[in-house]
Short mmCIF file of C-alpha atoms and ligand atoms in Angstrom, two decimals:
data_model
loop_
_atom_site.label_atom_id
_atom_site.label_comp_id
_atom_site.label_asym_id
_atom_site.label_seq_id
_atom_site.Cartn_x
_atom_site.Cartn_y
_atom_site.Cartn_z
CA MET Z 1 126.70 98.70 146.00
CA GLU Z 2 128.23 95.05 145.07
CA VAL Z 3 130.08 93.18 147.13
CA LYS Z 4 132.02 91.05 144.70
CA LYS Z 5 134.45 89.78 147.54
CA SER Z 6 134.81 89.32 151.66
CA LEU Z 7 137.83 89.85 152.40
CA GLY Z 8 138.51 88.76 156.43
CA LEU Z 9 141.83 90.81 157.88
CA ALA Z 10 143.34 90.79 161.63
CA VAL Z 11 145.54 93.17 162.41
CA ILE Z 12 148.49 93.03 165.00
CA GLY Z 13 149.21 96.03 166.64
CA CYS Z 14 146.53 100.07 167.49
CA GLY Z 15 148.98 102.15 167.64
CA THR Z 16 148.98 105.17 165.41
CA VAL Z 17 149.07 103.25 162.34
CA GLY Z 18 146.88 100.24 163.63
CA GLY Z 19 144.23 102.75 165.16
CA ALA Z 20 144.24 104.92 161.97
CA VAL Z 21 144.35 101.27 159.19
CA ILE Z 22 141.18 100.01 162.30
CA SER Z 23 138.84 103.18 161.94
CA GLN Z 24 139.90 103.98 157.86
CA VAL Z 25 138.27 100.37 157.74
CA LEU Z 26 135.80 100.70 159.78
CA ASN Z 27 134.41 104.29 159.12
CA GLN Z 28 135.15 103.86 155.26
CA LYS Z 29 133.34 100.26 154.79
CA ALA Z 30 130.86 101.06 152.56
CA TYR Z 31 132.69 104.49 149.86
CA LEU Z 32 135.72 101.13 149.73
CA THR Z 33 133.15 98.67 148.74
CA GLU Z 34 131.31 100.95 146.79
CA ARG Z 35 135.01 102.33 145.21
CA THR Z 36 136.85 98.00 145.46
CA GLY Z 37 133.93 95.43 145.38
CA LEU Z 38 135.92 94.37 148.60
CA ASN Z 39 133.73 93.80 151.67
CA LEU Z 40 136.45 94.25 153.95
CA GLN Z 41 135.69 93.36 157.48
CA LEU Z 42 137.86 93.41 160.78
CA LEU Z 43 138.23 90.05 162.54
CA ALA Z 44 140.56 90.33 164.85
CA VAL Z 45 142.88 93.04 166.67
CA VAL Z 46 146.07 91.19 168.13
CA GLN Z 47 147.87 94.22 170.92
CA ARG Z 48 151.09 92.70 172.53
CA SER Z 49 149.85 91.20 176.16
CA GLY Z 50 148.82 93.21 178.66
CA SER Z 51 148.58 96.10 176.19
CA THR Z 52 145.72 98.08 177.02
CA THR Z 53 145.60 100.50 173.91
CA ALA Z 54 142.99 99.12 171.55
CA ALA Z 55 140.46 98.96 174.57
CA ARG Z 56 141.27 103.24 174.81
CA LYS Z 57 140.50 103.49 170.78
CA GLY Z 58 137.25 102.18 171.81
CA ILE Z 59 137.35 98.78 169.74
CA ASP Z 60 134.98 96.11 169.60
CA PRO Z 61 136.51 94.64 172.63
CA LYS Z 62 134.73 90.92 171.48
CA LEU Z 63 137.63 91.34 168.58
CA ILE Z 64 140.83 92.22 171.08
CA THR Z 65 142.92 89.45 171.57
CA GLU Z 66 147.02 88.48 172.56
CA ASN Z 67 146.36 85.08 170.60
CA LEU Z 68 148.06 85.04 167.76
CA ASP Z 69 148.02 82.17 166.64
CA GLU Z 70 143.77 81.35 167.39
CA VAL Z 71 143.58 83.96 164.84
CA LEU Z 72 145.48 81.95 162.34
CA GLN Z 73 143.29 79.23 162.93
CA ASN Z 74 140.65 81.38 161.37
CA PRO Z 75 139.60 80.43 158.36
CA ALA Z 76 138.02 83.57 157.39
CA VAL Z 77 140.74 85.43 158.30
CA ASP Z 78 142.72 86.70 154.46
CA ILE Z 79 144.73 89.04 155.71
CA VAL Z 80 146.80 89.76 158.60
CA VAL Z 81 148.41 93.77 158.68
CA GLU Z 82 151.39 93.70 160.59
CA LEU Z 83 151.93 97.16 162.51
CA ILE Z 84 153.60 96.36 165.60
CA GLY Z 85 156.85 97.30 164.71
CA GLY Z 86 160.23 96.03 165.45
CA THR Z 87 162.01 92.61 164.53
CA THR Z 88 161.30 90.10 166.52
CA THR Z 89 157.78 90.18 167.37
CA ALA Z 90 156.80 91.23 164.13
CA ARG Z 91 158.69 89.00 162.14
CA ASP Z 92 157.29 85.64 163.76
CA SER Z 93 153.70 87.04 163.65
CA ILE Z 94 154.45 87.79 159.79
CA LEU Z 95 156.02 83.96 158.77
CA LYS Z 96 153.63 82.60 161.56
CA SER Z 97 151.48 84.29 159.46
CA LEU Z 98 152.31 83.14 156.09
CA ALA Z 99 153.12 79.39 157.58
CA ALA Z 100 149.12 79.23 158.09
CA GLY Z 101 148.74 80.26 154.70
CA LYS Z 102 147.77 84.25 155.34
CA HIS Z 103 148.46 87.17 152.86
CA VAL Z 104 150.50 89.51 154.70
CA VAL Z 105 150.52 93.98 154.71
CA THR Z 106 153.60 95.92 156.56
CA ALA Z 107 155.06 99.08 156.73
CA ASN Z 108 157.94 97.44 158.40
CA LYS Z 109 160.97 98.95 157.23
CA ALA Z 110 164.24 97.78 159.52
CA LEU Z 111 162.58 94.08 159.19
CA LEU Z 112 161.95 94.45 155.50
CA ALA Z 113 165.68 95.81 154.77
CA GLN Z 114 166.85 93.56 157.14
CA HIS Z 115 165.06 90.10 155.94
CA GLY Z 116 164.01 91.54 153.27
CA ALA Z 117 165.27 88.19 151.40
CA GLU Z 118 163.58 85.22 154.78
CA LEU Z 119 160.63 86.93 154.38
CA PHE Z 120 159.75 86.73 150.77
CA ALA Z 121 161.08 83.59 150.44
CA ALA Z 122 158.66 82.32 153.19
CA ALA Z 123 156.27 84.37 151.26
CA ARG Z 124 156.69 82.43 147.94
CA LYS Z 125 157.30 79.08 150.07
CA ALA Z 126 153.11 79.59 151.34
CA GLY Z 127 152.03 80.74 147.73
CA LYS Z 128 151.09 83.75 150.12
CA ALA Z 129 151.36 87.62 148.85
CA LEU Z 130 153.64 90.20 151.61
CA SER Z 131 153.06 93.69 150.59
CA PHE Z 132 154.38 96.24 151.88
CA GLU Z 133 153.65 99.93 150.52
CA ALA Z 134 153.50 102.02 153.51
CA SER Z 135 157.42 100.88 154.84
CA CYS Z 136 158.55 103.69 153.03
CA ALA Z 137 157.63 107.02 152.88
CA GLY Z 138 153.61 106.53 154.84
CA GLY Z 139 151.31 107.91 152.66
CA ILE Z 140 152.94 108.04 148.70
CA PRO Z 141 152.68 105.43 147.39
CA ILE Z 142 156.04 104.71 145.53
CA VAL Z 143 156.40 101.13 146.10
CA GLN Z 144 152.85 100.46 143.36
CA THR Z 145 154.88 102.61 141.51
CA LEU Z 146 157.60 101.22 140.80
CA LEU Z 147 155.86 97.80 140.38
CA SER Z 148 153.51 98.72 138.02
CA GLY Z 149 153.80 102.13 136.76
CA LEU Z 150 157.36 102.19 136.11
CA ALA Z 151 157.48 98.91 134.80
CA ALA Z 152 158.17 99.20 130.68
CA ASN Z 153 161.23 101.32 132.53
CA ARG Z 154 165.36 100.74 133.86
CA ILE Z 155 165.92 102.50 136.35
CA GLU Z 156 167.93 105.10 136.33
CA ALA Z 157 168.19 106.36 139.57
CA LEU Z 158 166.26 106.99 142.50
CA TYR Z 159 166.70 110.66 144.77
CA GLY Z 160 164.32 110.64 148.18
CA ILE Z 161 163.99 112.88 150.93
CA VAL Z 162 161.94 110.06 152.96
CA ASN Z 163 162.25 111.21 157.12
CA GLY Z 164 160.13 113.87 157.65
CA THR Z 165 162.19 114.41 160.97
CA CYS Z 166 164.96 115.42 159.78
CA ASN Z 167 163.79 117.60 156.66
CA TYR Z 168 161.79 119.14 159.19
CA ILE Z 169 164.77 120.22 161.21
CA LEU Z 170 166.81 120.96 158.22
CA THR Z 171 164.16 123.52 157.06
CA GLU Z 172 163.99 125.14 160.28
CA MET Z 173 167.56 125.60 160.14
CA ILE Z 174 167.62 126.69 156.36
CA ARG Z 175 164.13 129.48 157.28
CA LYS Z 176 165.90 130.87 160.56
CA GLY Z 177 169.11 130.22 160.66
CA THR Z 178 168.39 128.13 163.69
CA SER Z 179 171.41 125.14 165.26
CA TYR Z 180 170.71 121.82 164.84
CA ALA Z 181 169.77 120.89 168.56
CA GLU Z 182 167.89 123.15 168.21
CA ALA Z 183 165.63 123.05 165.87
CA LEU Z 184 165.08 119.41 166.78
CA ALA Z 185 163.77 120.70 170.35
CA GLU Z 186 161.58 122.24 168.28
CA ALA Z 187 160.22 119.86 166.04
CA GLN Z 188 160.29 117.54 169.13
CA ALA Z 189 157.95 119.36 170.87
CA ALA Z 190 155.95 119.51 168.06
CA GLY Z 191 154.79 116.30 167.78
CA LEU Z 192 157.07 115.34 164.41
CA ALA Z 193 160.17 113.84 166.99
CA GLU Z 194 160.38 110.66 168.56
CA ALA Z 195 161.47 111.11 171.85
CA ASP Z 196 164.73 109.23 170.89
CA PRO Z 197 165.03 110.58 167.59
CA THR Z 198 167.72 108.18 166.91
CA LEU Z 199 166.97 105.71 164.13
CA ASP Z 200 165.46 109.40 162.14
CA VAL Z 201 168.26 112.15 162.88
CA SER Z 202 171.66 109.73 162.27
CA GLY Z 203 170.05 108.64 158.81
CA GLY Z 204 169.06 105.38 159.80
CA ASP Z 205 165.99 104.91 158.43
CA SER Z 206 166.15 106.59 154.91
CA ALA Z 207 169.06 103.49 154.63
CA HIS Z 208 165.67 101.53 155.53
CA LYS Z 209 164.04 102.50 152.94
CA LEU Z 210 166.68 103.17 150.60
CA ALA Z 211 167.04 99.75 150.66
CA ILE Z 212 163.70 98.52 150.08
CA LEU Z 213 162.98 100.62 147.50
CA SER Z 214 166.96 100.39 145.90
CA ALA Z 215 166.09 96.40 145.77
CA LEU Z 216 162.34 96.85 143.67
CA ALA Z 217 163.88 99.75 141.76
CA PHE Z 218 166.30 97.91 140.51
CA GLY Z 219 165.87 94.35 140.67
CA LYS Z 220 168.42 93.49 142.55
CA LYS Z 221 169.26 92.51 146.47
CA ILE Z 222 170.63 95.22 148.93
CA LYS Z 223 172.87 94.28 151.71
CA PHE Z 224 171.42 97.47 154.24
CA ASP Z 225 174.88 97.23 156.51
CA ASP Z 226 176.75 98.00 153.73
CA ILE Z 227 175.34 101.27 152.74
CA PRO Z 228 177.47 104.67 153.63
CA VAL Z 229 175.22 105.78 156.32
CA GLN Z 230 175.31 109.78 157.64
CA GLY Z 231 173.16 111.09 159.40
CA ILE Z 232 171.88 115.26 160.22
CA ASN Z 233 172.52 115.54 164.11
CA ASN Z 234 176.56 116.97 162.62
CA LEU Z 235 176.07 119.50 160.78
CA GLU Z 236 175.89 122.98 161.38
CA VAL Z 237 173.45 126.34 160.78
CA MET Z 238 177.44 128.32 159.46
CA ASP Z 239 177.58 124.54 156.38
CA VAL Z 240 173.61 125.17 155.45
CA ASN Z 241 174.47 129.44 155.04
CA PHE Z 242 177.63 128.84 153.01
CA GLY Z 243 174.94 125.96 150.54
CA ARG Z 244 172.79 128.80 150.53
CA GLU Z 245 175.14 131.49 149.38
CA LEU Z 246 176.35 128.57 146.37
CA GLY Z 247 173.04 128.42 145.35
CA PHE Z 248 172.51 125.02 147.37
CA VAL Z 249 169.48 123.74 149.67
CA ILE Z 250 170.65 120.94 152.53
CA LYS Z 251 168.71 117.60 152.39
CA LEU Z 252 168.92 114.66 153.97
CA LEU Z 253 168.76 112.30 150.43
CA ALA Z 254 168.71 108.35 150.10
CA VAL Z 255 170.73 108.88 146.83
CA ALA Z 256 170.22 105.17 144.70
CA GLN Z 257 172.32 105.32 141.22
CA ARG Z 258 172.89 103.01 138.46
CA LYS Z 259 176.38 102.99 136.61
CA GLU Z 260 176.68 100.08 134.55
CA ASN Z 261 176.34 97.12 136.63
CA THR Z 262 177.00 98.53 139.57
CA LEU Z 263 174.80 100.69 141.99
CA SER Z 264 176.47 103.22 144.36
CA LEU Z 265 173.88 104.36 147.80
CA ARG Z 266 174.67 106.44 150.07
CA VAL Z 267 171.92 107.99 153.10
CA ARG Z 268 173.55 111.59 153.32
CA PRO Z 269 173.20 115.45 154.11
CA ALA Z 270 173.60 117.14 150.52
CA PHE Z 271 173.34 119.84 148.89
CA ILE Z 272 171.25 119.89 145.48
CA TRP Z 273 170.60 122.88 143.34
CA GLU Z 274 167.67 125.39 144.64
CA ASP Z 275 165.79 124.86 141.65
CA HIS Z 276 165.73 121.57 141.95
CA PRO Z 277 162.09 120.43 142.74
CA LEU Z 278 163.37 118.28 145.47
CA ALA Z 279 165.14 120.79 147.41
CA TRP Z 280 161.20 122.99 147.30
CA ILE Z 281 159.86 119.80 149.25
CA SER Z 282 159.47 121.30 153.02
CA GLY Z 283 158.64 120.33 156.98
CA PRO Z 284 157.61 116.97 157.37
CA PHE Z 285 156.70 116.35 153.78
CA ASN Z 286 159.04 113.40 152.35
CA ALA Z 287 159.75 112.95 147.64
CA VAL Z 288 160.95 110.36 145.75
CA SER Z 289 162.94 112.17 142.56
CA VAL Z 290 163.04 108.55 139.92
CA TYR Z 291 164.16 108.99 136.59
CA GLY Z 292 163.83 105.77 134.86
CA SER Z 293 164.95 104.88 130.46
CA ALA Z 294 161.50 105.31 129.11
CA VAL Z 295 159.85 108.76 131.51
CA GLY Z 296 163.01 110.80 132.02
CA HIS Z 297 162.73 111.93 135.91
CA THR Z 298 159.67 111.60 138.08
CA MET Z 299 158.28 112.63 141.88
CA TYR Z 300 156.34 111.77 144.18
CA TYR Z 301 154.70 113.46 146.74
CA GLY Z 302 153.12 113.84 150.32
CA ARG Z 303 153.62 113.10 153.22
CA GLY Z 304 156.27 110.38 155.05
CA ALA Z 305 154.29 109.59 158.48
CA GLY Z 306 151.63 110.33 160.67
CA GLY Z 307 148.08 107.53 161.13
CA SER Z 308 146.22 108.06 158.52
CA PRO Z 309 148.72 109.13 155.89
CA THR Z 310 150.69 105.82 156.63
CA ALA Z 311 146.91 103.77 156.89
CA SER Z 312 146.36 105.24 153.33
CA ALA Z 313 149.17 102.77 151.97
CA VAL Z 314 148.70 99.95 154.16
CA LEU Z 315 144.54 100.36 152.96
CA ALA Z 316 146.61 100.63 149.52
CA ASP Z 317 148.00 97.43 149.99
CA ILE Z 318 145.05 95.48 151.79
CA ILE Z 319 143.07 96.60 148.53
CA ALA Z 320 146.15 95.13 146.19
CA THR Z 321 145.68 92.09 148.00
CA GLY Z 322 141.68 92.11 148.12
CA LEU Z 323 141.93 92.50 144.16
CA GLY Z 324 145.11 90.25 143.62
CA CYS Z 325 147.44 92.99 142.15
CA SER Z 326 149.89 92.20 144.72
CA GLN Z 327 149.86 87.90 144.23
CA ALA Z 328 149.36 88.23 140.65
CA TRP Z 329 153.32 91.33 141.29
CA PHE Z 330 155.22 88.60 143.65
CA ASP Z 331 153.91 85.93 141.50
CA ASN Z 332 155.52 87.41 137.98
CA LEU Z 333 158.04 90.12 138.51
CA SER Z 334 161.76 89.33 138.82
CA LEU Z 335 162.27 92.48 141.53
CA TRP Z 336 161.55 90.15 145.13
CA PRO Z 337 164.78 90.15 147.06
CA ASP Z 338 164.25 86.21 147.29
CA VAL Z 339 164.72 85.81 143.86
CA THR Z 340 167.20 88.31 142.93
CA GLU Z 341 171.00 88.54 142.39
CA PRO Z 342 172.84 90.73 144.95
CA ALA Z 343 173.77 94.17 143.75
CA VAL Z 344 177.46 95.01 143.72
CA GLN Z 345 177.01 97.94 145.41
CA LEU Z 346 179.95 100.94 145.27
CA PRO Z 347 182.46 100.44 148.16
CA VAL Z 348 182.29 104.35 149.40
CA GLU Z 349 185.53 104.86 148.94
CA GLU Z 350 184.21 103.86 145.24
CA ILE Z 351 181.26 106.14 145.53
CA GLU Z 352 181.67 109.66 142.49
CA SER Z 353 180.42 112.50 143.60
CA ARG Z 354 181.38 116.65 144.05
CA TYR Z 355 182.15 117.45 147.23
CA TYR Z 356 181.72 121.07 149.78
CA LEU Z 357 184.16 121.03 152.27
CA ARG Z 358 185.04 123.32 154.97
CA LEU Z 359 187.46 124.81 156.70
CA MET Z 360 188.42 126.58 160.06
CA LEU Z 361 192.01 127.73 159.32
CA GLU Z 362 195.21 130.46 160.33
CA ASP Z 363 194.51 133.47 159.21
CA LYS Z 364 197.75 133.58 157.72
CA PRO Z 365 200.22 133.69 154.24
CA GLY Z 366 200.33 130.72 152.05
CA ILE Z 367 197.62 128.57 154.13
CA LEU Z 368 195.53 128.51 150.18
CA GLY Z 369 198.31 127.24 148.32
CA ARG Z 370 199.23 124.34 150.79
CA VAL Z 371 195.00 122.63 150.97
CA ALA Z 372 194.39 123.53 147.08
CA GLU Z 373 198.15 121.57 146.49
CA ILE Z 374 197.18 118.58 148.24
CA LEU Z 375 193.53 118.66 147.09
CA GLY Z 376 196.17 118.46 143.62
CA GLU Z 377 197.42 115.80 144.78
CA TYR Z 378 194.32 113.73 145.85
CA ASN Z 379 193.22 114.59 142.01
CA ILE Z 380 190.19 116.74 143.50
CA SER Z 381 190.15 119.61 141.02
CA ILE Z 382 188.78 122.72 143.20
CA SER Z 383 185.61 124.53 141.17
CA SER Z 384 185.04 127.32 143.16
CA ALA Z 385 186.73 128.30 146.87
CA LEU Z 386 185.13 131.10 148.97
CA GLN Z 387 186.87 132.67 152.31
CA LYS Z 388 184.47 134.24 155.18
CA GLU Z 389 184.88 136.19 158.05
CA LEU Z 390 183.60 134.51 160.91
CA PRO Z 391 179.87 133.77 160.74
CA PRO Z 392 178.22 135.27 163.97
CA ASP Z 393 177.25 132.70 165.87
CA ARG Z 394 180.74 131.10 166.32
CA VAL Z 395 182.29 134.20 167.12
CA ASP Z 396 184.10 131.84 169.96
CA LYS Z 397 186.49 131.22 167.49
CA GLU Z 398 189.36 131.96 166.10
CA GLY Z 399 190.72 131.14 162.51
CA VAL Z 400 187.92 131.71 159.05
CA PRO Z 401 186.50 129.67 157.34
CA PHE Z 402 187.37 128.66 154.22
CA VAL Z 403 184.75 126.35 151.78
CA ILE Z 404 185.44 125.07 147.97
CA THR Z 405 183.49 122.62 146.02
CA THR Z 406 184.40 119.72 143.72
CA HIS Z 407 184.23 118.33 140.76
CA LEU Z 408 183.85 114.91 140.75
CA ALA Z 409 185.83 113.42 142.61
CA ARG Z 410 186.38 109.88 144.79
CA GLU Z 411 184.72 110.21 148.05
CA GLY Z 412 188.59 108.11 148.76
CA ASN Z 413 190.25 110.30 147.76
CA VAL Z 414 188.04 112.93 149.25
CA THR Z 415 188.23 111.96 152.40
CA GLN Z 416 192.25 111.04 153.22
CA ALA Z 417 192.72 114.27 150.79
CA MET Z 418 191.21 115.87 154.51
CA LYS Z 419 192.54 114.32 156.48
CA LYS Z 420 196.23 115.04 155.58
CA ILE Z 421 194.74 118.74 155.52
CA GLU Z 422 193.81 118.69 158.97
CA SER Z 423 197.42 117.97 159.38
CA LEU Z 424 198.32 120.82 158.80
CA PRO Z 425 199.35 123.56 162.22
CA ALA Z 426 197.55 125.99 160.95
CA VAL Z 427 194.07 123.72 160.36
CA LEU Z 428 191.83 124.00 163.57
CA GLU Z 429 189.81 121.97 163.26
CA PRO Z 430 188.21 119.07 162.10
CA GLY Z 431 187.18 119.28 158.54
CA VAL Z 432 183.65 118.85 157.19
CA ILE Z 433 182.61 117.13 153.44
CA ILE Z 434 179.23 116.95 152.47
CA ASN Z 435 178.46 116.37 149.18
CA ILE Z 436 176.46 118.17 146.48
CA ILE Z 437 174.05 115.79 143.84
CA ASP Z 438 173.91 117.58 140.34
CA GLU Z 439 170.82 117.68 138.35
CA HIS Z 440 171.03 113.64 136.95
CA ALA Z 441 170.86 113.34 132.99
CA GLU Z 442 167.99 112.39 131.68
CA ALA Z 443 168.95 109.27 129.74
CA PHE Z 444 166.94 110.95 126.48
N1 HSE N 1 160.53 108.48 161.63
C1 HSE N 1 159.25 108.80 160.07
C2 HSE N 1 160.52 110.16 160.01
C3 HSE N 1 158.03 107.77 159.62
O1 HSE N 1 159.79 110.84 159.71
O2 HSE N 1 159.73 110.01 158.28
C4 HSE N 1 157.88 106.86 159.57
O3 HSE N 1 159.13 105.91 159.21
#
């Protein structure tokens, strides 16, 4: 076994992912050297003041410290691995580490989505690499795929199921007909949802990943706050079931579509056709579909969360850094938010999609005609319509559900039309609007 290079590591944070990274570095040491020629040496585990996590995980007490500054003074530390999370201490730690001349590997999606340009600029100034494979879709190597495997392609679109918690909840709603609240409680009982799942179910976590992936896919600086985001927390099982009758499966999708020089970005619960490969992704798994100009449709599938899968991605970055790949990508590719132009992000009203609309109507003559008239006024063309009797879970309600699917329409027109429809006295409650995503056309 030939060691070609030794690599000193300091890991900040020893939670689920940090613990799994440390355990892979220590337990797979010989195999990793045999495979890569790199001798990975864990030199320090930095944790928050007063934390006992590292000690409880059986880490050599000599390696545990609360003093990052001291660790950064050690010339044997080549890479700082930031796994503490959050956007304050983590940001300071990364900036300090780069300034001290260390490469950085992080899994911190919230930080990169919101402060990516600043952090990459700091890395460039320091002449070091900042790698982040584990920030998007856990163990799926989607970042290195965009940097390397798809390097020859102009990316046309990207569709991601990038939140395992939401995908688990939606899978339960689809398969068992359980309500959102019941499915969430099950996910929490199974240890698949955080005690506070707000960031996941509100779509915020998916938006972080979308911002990071879109920046690389399209080589543009993404304004995170301008991404329209909707989560799954208001989804009714009635709509999940009506969608199924129409041949659709509901997914929380992170969508990025290039249209000439603009980008249409959004996170939405969306209906996709049941024969699209993304419709088959169930439970806590993630998948990302990428459409390239040369390759056409590709899809990447795997576990999007959990210690070991996420550690796999962190280790991939450590190895790519050790081999010099990360630095070469960072120095040579024009994809990094510190050097790219701002994207022209379509405002939400301008986004074009097909839509599923569901209304609760009084069952009286003439109402459907009035609804169709309003849609016509807003240039929205109906592609199908379905009136149902009340499903058993809604027998407490009055009225009948009426479902319409539309051809392509501007979102601004759809929301305005819905407002006008909701003002009709025969409309009993706020309407439901869900994107329908058709199969993306390949470029050839
Ligand atoms: N909480 C995320 C999920 C994993 O449920 O997919 C970390 O990004």
